[in-house]
Coordinates of C-alpha atoms in Angstrom, one line a residue:
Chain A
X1 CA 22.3 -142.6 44.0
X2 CA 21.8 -140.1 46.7
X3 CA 25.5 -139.7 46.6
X4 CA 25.4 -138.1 43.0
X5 CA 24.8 -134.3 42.9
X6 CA 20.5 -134.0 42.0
X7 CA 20.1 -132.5 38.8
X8 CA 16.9 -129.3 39.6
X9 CA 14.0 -131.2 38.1
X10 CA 11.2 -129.1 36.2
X11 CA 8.8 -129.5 39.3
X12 CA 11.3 -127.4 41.3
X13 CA 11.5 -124.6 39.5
X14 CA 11.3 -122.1 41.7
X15 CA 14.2 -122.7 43.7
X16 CA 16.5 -121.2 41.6
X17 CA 19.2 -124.2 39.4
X18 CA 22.7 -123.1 41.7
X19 CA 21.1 -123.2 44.8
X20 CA 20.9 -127.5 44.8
X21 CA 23.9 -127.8 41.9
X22 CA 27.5 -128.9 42.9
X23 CA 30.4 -127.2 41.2
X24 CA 30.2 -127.7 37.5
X25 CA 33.1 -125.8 36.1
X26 CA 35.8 -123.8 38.9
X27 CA 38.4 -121.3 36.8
X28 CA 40.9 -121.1 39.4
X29 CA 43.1 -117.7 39.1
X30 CA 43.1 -118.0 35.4
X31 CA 45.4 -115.6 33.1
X32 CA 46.3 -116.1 29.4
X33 CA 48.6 -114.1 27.8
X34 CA 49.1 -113.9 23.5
X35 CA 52.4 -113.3 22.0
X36 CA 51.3 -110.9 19.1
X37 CA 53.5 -110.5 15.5
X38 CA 55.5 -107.6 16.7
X39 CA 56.9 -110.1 19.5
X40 CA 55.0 -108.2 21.9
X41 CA 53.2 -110.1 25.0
X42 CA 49.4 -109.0 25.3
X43 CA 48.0 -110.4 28.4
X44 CA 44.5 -110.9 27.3
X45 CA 42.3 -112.5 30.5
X46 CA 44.4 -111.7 34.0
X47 CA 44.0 -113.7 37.3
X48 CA 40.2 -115.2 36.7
X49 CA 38.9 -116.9 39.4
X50 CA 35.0 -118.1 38.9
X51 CA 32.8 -121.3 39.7
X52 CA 29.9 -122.3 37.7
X53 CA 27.5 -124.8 39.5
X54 CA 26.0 -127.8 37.9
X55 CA 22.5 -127.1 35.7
X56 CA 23.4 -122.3 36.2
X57 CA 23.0 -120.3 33.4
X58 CA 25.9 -117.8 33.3
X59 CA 26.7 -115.0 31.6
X60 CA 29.9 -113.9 30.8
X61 CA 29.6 -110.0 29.6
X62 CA 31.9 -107.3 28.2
X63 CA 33.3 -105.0 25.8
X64 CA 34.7 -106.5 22.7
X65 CA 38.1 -107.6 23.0
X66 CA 37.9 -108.0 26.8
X67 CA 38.6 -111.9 26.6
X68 CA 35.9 -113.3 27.3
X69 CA 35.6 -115.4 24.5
X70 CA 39.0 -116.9 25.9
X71 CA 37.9 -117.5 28.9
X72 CA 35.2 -119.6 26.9
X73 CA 38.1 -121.0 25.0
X74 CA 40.1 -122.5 28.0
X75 CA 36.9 -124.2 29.6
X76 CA 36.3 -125.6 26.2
X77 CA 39.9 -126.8 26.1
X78 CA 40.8 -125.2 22.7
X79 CA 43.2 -122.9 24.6
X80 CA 45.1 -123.9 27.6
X81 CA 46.1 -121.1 29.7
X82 CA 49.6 -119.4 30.8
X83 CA 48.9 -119.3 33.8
X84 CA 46.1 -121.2 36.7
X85 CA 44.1 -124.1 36.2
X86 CA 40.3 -124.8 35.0
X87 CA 38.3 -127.8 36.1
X88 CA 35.8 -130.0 34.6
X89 CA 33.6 -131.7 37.8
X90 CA 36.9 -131.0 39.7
X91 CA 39.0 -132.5 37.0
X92 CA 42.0 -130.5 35.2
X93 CA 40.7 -129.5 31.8
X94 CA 43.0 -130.9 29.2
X95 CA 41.6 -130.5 25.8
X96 CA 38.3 -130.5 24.4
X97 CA 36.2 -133.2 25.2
X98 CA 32.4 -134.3 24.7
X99 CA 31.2 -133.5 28.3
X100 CA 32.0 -129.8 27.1
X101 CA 29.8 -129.1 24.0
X102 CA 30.5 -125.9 22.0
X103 CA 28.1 -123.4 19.9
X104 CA 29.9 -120.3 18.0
X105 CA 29.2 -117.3 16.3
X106 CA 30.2 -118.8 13.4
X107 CA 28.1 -121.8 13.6
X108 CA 31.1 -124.1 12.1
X109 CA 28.5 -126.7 10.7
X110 CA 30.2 -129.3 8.7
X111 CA 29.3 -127.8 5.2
X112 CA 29.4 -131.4 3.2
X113 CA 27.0 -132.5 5.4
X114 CA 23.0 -132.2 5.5
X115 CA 21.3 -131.1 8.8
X116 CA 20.6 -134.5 9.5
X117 CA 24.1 -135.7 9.2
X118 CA 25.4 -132.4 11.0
X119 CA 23.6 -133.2 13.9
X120 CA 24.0 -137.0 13.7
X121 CA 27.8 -136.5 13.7
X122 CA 28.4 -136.4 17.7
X123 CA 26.9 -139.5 18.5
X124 CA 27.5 -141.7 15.6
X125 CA 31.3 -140.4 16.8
X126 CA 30.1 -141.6 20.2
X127 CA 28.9 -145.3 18.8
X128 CA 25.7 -144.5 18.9
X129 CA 24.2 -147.2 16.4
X130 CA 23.0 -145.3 13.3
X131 CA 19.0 -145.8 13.8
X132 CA 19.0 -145.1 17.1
X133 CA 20.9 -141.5 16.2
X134 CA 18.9 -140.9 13.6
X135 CA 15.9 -140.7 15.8
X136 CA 17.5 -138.7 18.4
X137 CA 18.7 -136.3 15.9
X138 CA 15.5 -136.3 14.1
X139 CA 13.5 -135.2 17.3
X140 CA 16.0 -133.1 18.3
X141 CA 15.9 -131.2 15.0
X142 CA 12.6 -131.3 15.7
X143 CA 12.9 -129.5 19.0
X144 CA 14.7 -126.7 17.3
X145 CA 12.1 -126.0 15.4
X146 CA 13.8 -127.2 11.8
X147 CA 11.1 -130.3 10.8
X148 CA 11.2 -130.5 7.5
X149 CA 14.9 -129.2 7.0
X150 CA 16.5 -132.9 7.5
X151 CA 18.1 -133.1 4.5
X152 CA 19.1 -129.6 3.5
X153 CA 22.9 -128.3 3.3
X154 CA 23.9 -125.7 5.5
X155 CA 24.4 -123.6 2.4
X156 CA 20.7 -123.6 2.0
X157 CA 20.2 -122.2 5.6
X158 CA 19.5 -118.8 6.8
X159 CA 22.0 -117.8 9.9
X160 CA 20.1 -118.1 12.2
X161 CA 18.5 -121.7 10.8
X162 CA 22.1 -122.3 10.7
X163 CA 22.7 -121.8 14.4
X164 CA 19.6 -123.7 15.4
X165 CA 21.0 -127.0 13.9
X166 CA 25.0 -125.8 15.8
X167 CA 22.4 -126.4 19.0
X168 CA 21.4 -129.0 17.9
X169 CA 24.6 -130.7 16.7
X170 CA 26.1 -130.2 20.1
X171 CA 22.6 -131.3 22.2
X172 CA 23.1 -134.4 19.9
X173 CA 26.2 -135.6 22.0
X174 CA 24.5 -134.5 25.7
X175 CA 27.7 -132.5 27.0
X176 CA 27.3 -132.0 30.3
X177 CA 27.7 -128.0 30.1
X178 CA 26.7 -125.8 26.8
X179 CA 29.7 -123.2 25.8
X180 CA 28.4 -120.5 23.5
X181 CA 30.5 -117.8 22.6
X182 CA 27.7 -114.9 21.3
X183 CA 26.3 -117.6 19.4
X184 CA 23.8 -115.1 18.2
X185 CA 26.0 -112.2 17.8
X186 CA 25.3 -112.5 13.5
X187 CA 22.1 -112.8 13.3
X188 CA 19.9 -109.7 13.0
X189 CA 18.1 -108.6 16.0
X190 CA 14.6 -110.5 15.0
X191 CA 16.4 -113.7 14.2
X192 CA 18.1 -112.6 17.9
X193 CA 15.2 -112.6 19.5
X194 CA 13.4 -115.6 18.3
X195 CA 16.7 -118.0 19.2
X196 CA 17.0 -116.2 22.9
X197 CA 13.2 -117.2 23.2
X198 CA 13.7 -121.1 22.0
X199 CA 16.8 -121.4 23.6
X200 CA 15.4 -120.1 27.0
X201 CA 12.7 -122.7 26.4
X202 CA 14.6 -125.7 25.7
X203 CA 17.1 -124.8 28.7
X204 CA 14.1 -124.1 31.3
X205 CA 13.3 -127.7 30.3
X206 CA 16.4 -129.9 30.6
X207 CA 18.8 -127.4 32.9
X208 CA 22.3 -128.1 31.5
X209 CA 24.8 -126.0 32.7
X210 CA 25.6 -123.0 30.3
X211 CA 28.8 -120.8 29.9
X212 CA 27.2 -118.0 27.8
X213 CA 29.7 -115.5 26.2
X214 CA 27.6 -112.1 24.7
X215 CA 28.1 -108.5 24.4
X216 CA 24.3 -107.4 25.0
X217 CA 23.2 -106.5 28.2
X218 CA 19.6 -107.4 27.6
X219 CA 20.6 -110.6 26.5
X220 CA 22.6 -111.6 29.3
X221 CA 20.2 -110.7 31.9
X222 CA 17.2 -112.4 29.7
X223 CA 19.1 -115.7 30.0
X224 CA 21.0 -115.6 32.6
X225 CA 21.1 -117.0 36.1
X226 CA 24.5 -114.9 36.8
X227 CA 25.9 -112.1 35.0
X228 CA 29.8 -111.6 34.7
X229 CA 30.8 -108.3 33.8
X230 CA 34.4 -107.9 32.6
X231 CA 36.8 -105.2 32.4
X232 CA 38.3 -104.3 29.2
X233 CA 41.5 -105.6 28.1
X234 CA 42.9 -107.0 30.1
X235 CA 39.9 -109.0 31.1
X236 CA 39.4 -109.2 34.8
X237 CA 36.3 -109.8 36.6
X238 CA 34.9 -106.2 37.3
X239 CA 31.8 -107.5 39.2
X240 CA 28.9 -110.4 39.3
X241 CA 25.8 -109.7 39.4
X242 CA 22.9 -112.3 40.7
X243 CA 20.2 -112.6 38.1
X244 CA 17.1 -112.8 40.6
X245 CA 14.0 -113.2 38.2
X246 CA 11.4 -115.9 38.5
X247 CA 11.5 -118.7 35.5
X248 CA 10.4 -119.5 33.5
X249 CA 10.5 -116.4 32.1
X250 CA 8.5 -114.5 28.8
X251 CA 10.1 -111.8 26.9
X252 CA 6.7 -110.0 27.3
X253 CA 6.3 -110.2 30.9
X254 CA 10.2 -109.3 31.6
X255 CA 10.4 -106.4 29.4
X256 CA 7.6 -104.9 31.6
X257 CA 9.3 -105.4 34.6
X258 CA 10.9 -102.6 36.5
X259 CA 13.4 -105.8 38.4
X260 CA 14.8 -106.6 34.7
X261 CA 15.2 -103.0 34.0
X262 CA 17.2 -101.8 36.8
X263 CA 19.5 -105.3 36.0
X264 CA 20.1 -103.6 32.6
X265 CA 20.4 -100.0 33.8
X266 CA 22.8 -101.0 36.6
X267 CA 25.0 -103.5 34.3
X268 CA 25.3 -101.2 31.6
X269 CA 26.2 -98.6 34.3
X270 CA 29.5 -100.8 35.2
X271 CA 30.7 -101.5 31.6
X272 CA 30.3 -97.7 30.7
X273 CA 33.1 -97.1 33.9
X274 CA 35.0 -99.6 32.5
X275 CA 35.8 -96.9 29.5
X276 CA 39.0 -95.1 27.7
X277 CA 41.5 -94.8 30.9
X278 CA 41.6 -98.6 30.9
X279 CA 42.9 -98.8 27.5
X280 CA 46.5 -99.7 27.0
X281 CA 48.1 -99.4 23.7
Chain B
X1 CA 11.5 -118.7 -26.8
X2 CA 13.2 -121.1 -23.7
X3 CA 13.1 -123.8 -25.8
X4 CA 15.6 -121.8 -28.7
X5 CA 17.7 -120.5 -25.7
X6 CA 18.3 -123.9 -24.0
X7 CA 19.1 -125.5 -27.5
X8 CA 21.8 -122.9 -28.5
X9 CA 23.3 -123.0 -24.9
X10 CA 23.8 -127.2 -25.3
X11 CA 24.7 -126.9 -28.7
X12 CA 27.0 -123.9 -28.1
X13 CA 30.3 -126.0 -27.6
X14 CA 29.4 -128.3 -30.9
X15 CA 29.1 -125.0 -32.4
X16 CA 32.4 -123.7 -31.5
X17 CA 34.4 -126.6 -32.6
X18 CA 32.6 -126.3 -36.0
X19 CA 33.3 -122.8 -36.1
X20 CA 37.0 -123.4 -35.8
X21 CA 36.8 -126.9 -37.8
X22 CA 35.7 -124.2 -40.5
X23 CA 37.9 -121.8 -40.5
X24 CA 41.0 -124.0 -40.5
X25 CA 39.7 -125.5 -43.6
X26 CA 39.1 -122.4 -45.2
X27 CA 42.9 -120.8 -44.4
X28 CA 44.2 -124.4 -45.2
X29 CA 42.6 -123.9 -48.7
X30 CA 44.2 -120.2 -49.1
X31 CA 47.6 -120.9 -48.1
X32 CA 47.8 -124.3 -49.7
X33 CA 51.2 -125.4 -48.1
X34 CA 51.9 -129.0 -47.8
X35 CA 52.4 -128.3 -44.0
X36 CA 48.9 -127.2 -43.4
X37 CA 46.2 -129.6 -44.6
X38 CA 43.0 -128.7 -44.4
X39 CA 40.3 -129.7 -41.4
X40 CA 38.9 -132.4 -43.4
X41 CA 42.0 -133.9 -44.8
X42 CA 43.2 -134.3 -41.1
X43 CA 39.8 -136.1 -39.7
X44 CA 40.0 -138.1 -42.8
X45 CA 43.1 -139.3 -41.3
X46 CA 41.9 -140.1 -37.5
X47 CA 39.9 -143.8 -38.8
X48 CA 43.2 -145.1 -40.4
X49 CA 45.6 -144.1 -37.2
X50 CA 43.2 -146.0 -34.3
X51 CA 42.4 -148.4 -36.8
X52 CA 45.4 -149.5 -37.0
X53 CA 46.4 -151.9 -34.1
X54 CA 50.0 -150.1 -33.5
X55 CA 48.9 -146.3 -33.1
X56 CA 46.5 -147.8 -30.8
X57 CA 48.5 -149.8 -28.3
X58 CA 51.1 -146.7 -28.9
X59 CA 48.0 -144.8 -27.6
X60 CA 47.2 -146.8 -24.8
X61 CA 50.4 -147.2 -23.4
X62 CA 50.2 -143.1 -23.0
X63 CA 46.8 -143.3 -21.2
X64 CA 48.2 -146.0 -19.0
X65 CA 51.6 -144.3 -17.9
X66 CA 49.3 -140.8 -17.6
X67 CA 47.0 -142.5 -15.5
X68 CA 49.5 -144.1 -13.2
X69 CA 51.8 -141.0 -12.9
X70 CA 48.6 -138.8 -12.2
X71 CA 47.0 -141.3 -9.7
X72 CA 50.2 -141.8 -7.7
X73 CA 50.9 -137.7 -7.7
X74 CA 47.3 -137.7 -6.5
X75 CA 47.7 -140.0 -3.7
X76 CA 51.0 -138.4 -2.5
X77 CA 49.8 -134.6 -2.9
X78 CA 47.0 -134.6 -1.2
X79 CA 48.1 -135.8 2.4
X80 CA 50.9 -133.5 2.0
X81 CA 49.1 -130.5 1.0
X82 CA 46.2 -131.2 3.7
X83 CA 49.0 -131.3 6.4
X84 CA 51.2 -128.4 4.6
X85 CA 47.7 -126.3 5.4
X86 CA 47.4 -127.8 9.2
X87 CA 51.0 -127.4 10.4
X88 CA 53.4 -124.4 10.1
X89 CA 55.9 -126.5 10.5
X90 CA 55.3 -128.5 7.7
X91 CA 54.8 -125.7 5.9
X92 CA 58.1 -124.5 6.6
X93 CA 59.9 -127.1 5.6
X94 CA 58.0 -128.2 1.8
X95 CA 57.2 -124.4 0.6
X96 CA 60.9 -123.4 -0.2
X97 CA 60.9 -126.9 -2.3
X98 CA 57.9 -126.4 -4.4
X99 CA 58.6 -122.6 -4.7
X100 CA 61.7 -123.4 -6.7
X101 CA 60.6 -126.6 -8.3
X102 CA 57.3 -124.2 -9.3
X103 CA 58.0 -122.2 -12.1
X104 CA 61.0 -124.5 -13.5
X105 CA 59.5 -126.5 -16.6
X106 CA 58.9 -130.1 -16.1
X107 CA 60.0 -131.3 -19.6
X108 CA 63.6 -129.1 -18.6
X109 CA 64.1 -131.9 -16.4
X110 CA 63.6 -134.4 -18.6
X111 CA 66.9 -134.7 -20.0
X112 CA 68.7 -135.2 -16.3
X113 CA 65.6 -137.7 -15.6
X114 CA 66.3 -139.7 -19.1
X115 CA 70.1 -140.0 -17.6
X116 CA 69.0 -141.1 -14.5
X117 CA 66.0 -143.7 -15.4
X118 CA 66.8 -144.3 -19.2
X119 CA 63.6 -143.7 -21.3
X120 CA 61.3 -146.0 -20.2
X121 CA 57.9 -145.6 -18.4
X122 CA 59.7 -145.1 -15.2
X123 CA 61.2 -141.9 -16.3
X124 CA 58.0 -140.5 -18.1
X125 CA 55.5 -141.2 -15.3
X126 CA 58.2 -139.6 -12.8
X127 CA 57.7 -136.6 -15.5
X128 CA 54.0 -136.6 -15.6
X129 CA 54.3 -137.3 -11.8
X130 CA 56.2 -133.7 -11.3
X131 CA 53.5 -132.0 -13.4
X132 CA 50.6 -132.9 -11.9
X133 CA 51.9 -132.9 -7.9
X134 CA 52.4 -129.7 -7.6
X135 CA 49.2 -127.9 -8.3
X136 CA 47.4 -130.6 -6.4
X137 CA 49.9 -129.9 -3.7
X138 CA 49.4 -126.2 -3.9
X139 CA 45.3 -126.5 -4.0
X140 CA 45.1 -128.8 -0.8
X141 CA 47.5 -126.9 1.1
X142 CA 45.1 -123.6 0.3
X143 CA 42.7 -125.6 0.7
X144 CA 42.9 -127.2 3.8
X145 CA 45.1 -123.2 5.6
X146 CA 41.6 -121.6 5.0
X147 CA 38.7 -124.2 7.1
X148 CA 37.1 -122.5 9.6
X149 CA 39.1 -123.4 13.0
X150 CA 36.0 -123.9 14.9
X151 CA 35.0 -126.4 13.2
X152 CA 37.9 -128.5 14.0
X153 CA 37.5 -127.7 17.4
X154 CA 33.6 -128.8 17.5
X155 CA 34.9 -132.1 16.0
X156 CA 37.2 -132.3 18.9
X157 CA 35.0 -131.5 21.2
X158 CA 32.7 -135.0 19.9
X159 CA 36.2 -136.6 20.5
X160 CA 37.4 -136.8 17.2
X161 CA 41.5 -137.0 17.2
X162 CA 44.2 -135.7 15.3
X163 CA 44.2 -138.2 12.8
X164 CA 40.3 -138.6 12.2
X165 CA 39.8 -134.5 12.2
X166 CA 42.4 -134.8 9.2
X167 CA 40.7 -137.7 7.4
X168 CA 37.0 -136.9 8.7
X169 CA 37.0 -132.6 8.7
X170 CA 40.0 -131.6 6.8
X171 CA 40.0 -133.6 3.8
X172 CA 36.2 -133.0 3.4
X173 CA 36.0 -129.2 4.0
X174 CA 39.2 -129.1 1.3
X175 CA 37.5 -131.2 -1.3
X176 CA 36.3 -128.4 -3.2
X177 CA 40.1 -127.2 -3.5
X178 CA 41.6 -129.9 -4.0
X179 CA 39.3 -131.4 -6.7
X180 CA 40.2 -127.8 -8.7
X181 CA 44.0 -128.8 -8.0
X182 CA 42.9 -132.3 -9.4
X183 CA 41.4 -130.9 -12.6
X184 CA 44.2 -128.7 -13.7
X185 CA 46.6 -131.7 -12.9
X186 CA 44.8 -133.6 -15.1
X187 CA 45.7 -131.2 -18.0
X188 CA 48.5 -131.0 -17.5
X189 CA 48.9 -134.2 -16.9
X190 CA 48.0 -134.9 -20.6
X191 CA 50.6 -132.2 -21.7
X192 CA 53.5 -133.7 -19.7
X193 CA 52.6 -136.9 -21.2
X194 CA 53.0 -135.8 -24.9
X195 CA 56.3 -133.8 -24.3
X196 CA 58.2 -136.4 -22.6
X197 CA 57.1 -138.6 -25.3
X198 CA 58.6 -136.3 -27.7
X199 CA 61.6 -135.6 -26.0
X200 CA 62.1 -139.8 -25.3
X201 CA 61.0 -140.8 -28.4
X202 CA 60.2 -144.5 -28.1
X203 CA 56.4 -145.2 -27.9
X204 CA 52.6 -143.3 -27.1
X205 CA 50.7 -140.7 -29.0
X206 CA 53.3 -137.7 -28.7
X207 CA 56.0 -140.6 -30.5
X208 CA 53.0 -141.0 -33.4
X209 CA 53.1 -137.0 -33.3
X210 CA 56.5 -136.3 -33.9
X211 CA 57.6 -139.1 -35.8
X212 CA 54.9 -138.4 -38.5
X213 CA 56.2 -134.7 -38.7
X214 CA 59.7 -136.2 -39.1
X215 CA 58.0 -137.9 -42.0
X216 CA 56.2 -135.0 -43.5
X217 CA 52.8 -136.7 -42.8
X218 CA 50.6 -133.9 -41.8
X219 CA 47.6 -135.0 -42.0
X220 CA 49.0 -137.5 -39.5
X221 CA 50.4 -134.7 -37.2
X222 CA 46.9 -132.9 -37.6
X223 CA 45.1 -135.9 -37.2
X224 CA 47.2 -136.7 -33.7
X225 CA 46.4 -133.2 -32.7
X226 CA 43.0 -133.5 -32.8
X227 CA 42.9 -137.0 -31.5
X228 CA 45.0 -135.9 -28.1
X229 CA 42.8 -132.7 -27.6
X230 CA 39.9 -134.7 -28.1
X231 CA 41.3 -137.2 -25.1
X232 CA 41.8 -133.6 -23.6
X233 CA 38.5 -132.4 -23.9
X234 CA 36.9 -135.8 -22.6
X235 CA 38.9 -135.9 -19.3
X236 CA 38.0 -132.9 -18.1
X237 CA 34.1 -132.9 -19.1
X238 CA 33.9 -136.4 -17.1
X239 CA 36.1 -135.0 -14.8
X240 CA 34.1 -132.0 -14.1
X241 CA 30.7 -134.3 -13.7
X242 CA 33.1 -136.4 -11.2
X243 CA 33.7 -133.0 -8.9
X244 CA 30.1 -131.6 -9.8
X245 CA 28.9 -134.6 -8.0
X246 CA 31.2 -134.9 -5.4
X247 CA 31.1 -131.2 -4.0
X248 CA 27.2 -130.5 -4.7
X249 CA 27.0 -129.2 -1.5
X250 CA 29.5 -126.3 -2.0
X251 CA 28.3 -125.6 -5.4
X252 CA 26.8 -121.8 -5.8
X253 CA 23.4 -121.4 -6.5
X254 CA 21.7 -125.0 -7.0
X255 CA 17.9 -125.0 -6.7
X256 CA 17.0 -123.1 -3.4
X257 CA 13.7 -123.1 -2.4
X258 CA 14.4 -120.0 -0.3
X259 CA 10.8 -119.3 -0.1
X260 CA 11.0 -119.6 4.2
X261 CA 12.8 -116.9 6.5

């Protein structure tokens, strides 16, 4: 047992998750490039090296069409790249798989399917016998705040309800790392700031490791352990910034303080150099 | 008030048909011609045709070689269409064929098919086949280019493969499609089985049709008119319950409680 990496426990919360966690995910020298219509070669992510560490919260950040979501892709497996190599707990990524569970903007819930049976899907898949999902799903719908919504369709969902069962369809199946790609880039700033809250909650509770793809500034540094700031297209890590803010942390209290403040000043400071000479047509 | 309003809405399609029962009598009656009886004469004439044991196995045998031809086109549409919409080059290779088969008249073929098959059931059903395959074919193939790629990919990411993402995502998430493709093969369905019965006249309710006009029975012919838009008219209202039920959860406005945020 002692050989296995410790998961951070809740009681150690102060040491901060990557300080104890082995290397989750490594993105070794990474570049993908696109072959548009016009038969034209658009490199979008170029020569990404990173390592996320088991039970860290990172951040991927940058303008829109920078890659990041990419890089999100190839970790996930839905996108292998030209070029370098991504690793799973030091194995070679391959396709998707159910250690890496995805959450997207577009919340892709299985439409014929009620919440229950969204979130039910990943481990019935898994052989989970059908009571024993049903409760899991059931309390986990539960944790997402959606009691009551069991048998609804997604149609009858707000977004943002809709996204809150997407977490919960993934949590369902207990991937060992979270990939959301702006999973609450849709939802109106309210509905924004209620899911950042629960989400913070439920992570600050069970630690999985999260790849977190967003274009907000505030948002990344709210959440995140580690911020990486990428340079427009083609994406290349432009710098990575070390979250240091106590957790758990309240919306209220952060806001207030001048540490979160100069994160966001600083961050948003990089991406506006980042600006119109690195454009390429 | 509501109570008026919902009445008239239900009856509204009874009306209709009484409407046009109406008005056929009355220009029957003002052109008096032999070749147009009136409304009345004609559903005088429906008891007497499936009364009698002939016009009805005659009948049957239509509604059996429709309902093999469509369920077999049915079976083989689908899986093409769903994997037309998931591969390009699948795509490729089946779109030039149905873009030229498309627009060329399945009862045109007829004639080379009769050559072929003689003019048994084989040759009709392959008819009725050709009708109804294609816009079930077109419908799943739409249906199955636009699903959301994401959600494939979260099924694969809960380890569904290949196969099961087709059987388990695609075919679901298309339903709604294809069940449209469905319904409009079904029509047509019923019209490709009355013209290759009139084409290969031998037996079925499009051989009752035509011979009777041969005959200068038209009460007959209107009678057999009404009888197969009446078979029409049945289909696709059990039909429709059939997809109502099946795609509820795509359906447009059914009761939302959206009283929460």
């Amino acid at each position: 047992m002692k050989l296995m990496p410790s998961r951070p426990n809740v009681e150690a919360k102060a040491a901060p998750a990557r300080q104890t966690g082995a290397a989750m995910i490594t993105i070794d020298r990474v570049s993908q490039v696109f072959r548009t219509s016009g038969r034209r070669e658009h490199l979008a992510i170029s020569d990404i090296s990173l390592t996320i560490e088991d039970g860290a919260f990172v951040s991927i950040l940058g303008p829109s069409g920078c890659g990041k979501s990419t890089l999100l892709y190839i970790v996930g497996g839905f996108v292998s790249p030209t070029e370098g190599v991504a690793r799973v707990k030091g194995k070679a990524i391959r396709g998707p798989g159910p250690d890496r569970g995805p959450v997207f903007q577009e919340f892709a819930l299985f439409p014929w399917k009620s919440v229950l049976g969204n979130v039910m899907y990943g481990p019935r898949q898994q052989g989970v016998k059908s009571g024993e999902a049903e409760a899991q799903s059931r309390a986990l719908i539960e944790k997402v705040g959606l009691k009551g919504f069991e048998h609804f369709y997604p149609k009858e969902l707000s977004g943002g309800m809709k996204q809150r069962v997407a977490l919960a369809r993934t949590l369902a199946y207990h991937p060992a790392v979270l990939l959301m790609d702006e999973p609450f880039g849709a939802l109106d700033a309210h509905t924004r700031t209620r899911l950042q809250n629960d989400l913070l909650k439920i992570w600050e509770r069970d630690r999985k490791t999260v790849l977190f793809v967003t274009h907000s500034v505030e948002e990344a540094v709210f959440l995140s352990d580690r911020v990486v700031v990428m340079t427009r297209a083609p994406g290349r890590i432009k710098q990575i910034v070390e979250i240091d803010l106590p957790r758990p942390r309240r919306r209220s209290e952060l806001l207030l303080d001048p540490r979160y403040q100069k994160y966001v000043v600083d961050i948003e400071g990089m991406i506006d150099d980042t600006s119109e000479d690195e454009l390429r047509p | 008030m509501t109570v008026i309003r919902a009445f008239v809405s239900r009856s509204a399609p009874l009306m209709a048909c009484l409407g046009l029962l109406a008005i056929w009598q009355v220009a029957a009656l003002m052109l008096k011609t032999d070749s147009f009886p009136g409304a009345w004469e004609a559903i005088k004439a429906i008891p007497s045709i499936l009364g009698d044991q002939e016009s009805l196995i005659n009948i049957l045998a239509s509604i059996r070689r429709m309902a093999i031809g469509f369920s077999v086109a049915v079976l083989v549409s689908i899986p093409l269409g769903l994997m037309m919409g998931r591969s390009r080059a699948v795509a490729s290779f089946f779109n030039p064929l149905l873009m030229i088969t498309y627009p060329v008249p399945k009862a045109a073929l007829m004639p080379i098919i009769l050559l072929w098959l003689g003019v048994g059931d084989i040759a009709k059903m392959l008819v009725i086949f050709l009708g109804v395959s294609l816009p079930v074919i077109y419908h799943s193939f739409q249906g199955a280019k636009a699903i959301e790629e994401k959600m494939l990919w979260s099924g694969a990411a809960m380890g569904l493969s290949a196969a099961q993402r087709m059987i388990r995502i695609v075919l679901p998430a298309a339903l709604p499609e294809i069940l449209t493709g469905c319904r409009t093969g079904l029509v047509l369905a019923l019209i490709t089985m009355v013209t290759s019965e009139m084409i290969a006249r031998q037996s079925g309710a499009g051989n009752i049709l035509f011979n009777a006009l041969d005959m200068g029975q038209y009460d007959t012919v209107y009678a057999m008119i009404i009888i197969i838009g009446a078979m029409g008219i049945g289909l696709d209202a059990a039909f429709e319950r059939l997809r109502a039920r099946l795609v509820r959860w795509s359906e447009p406005g059914f009761e939302i409680p959206l009283s929460f945020a």
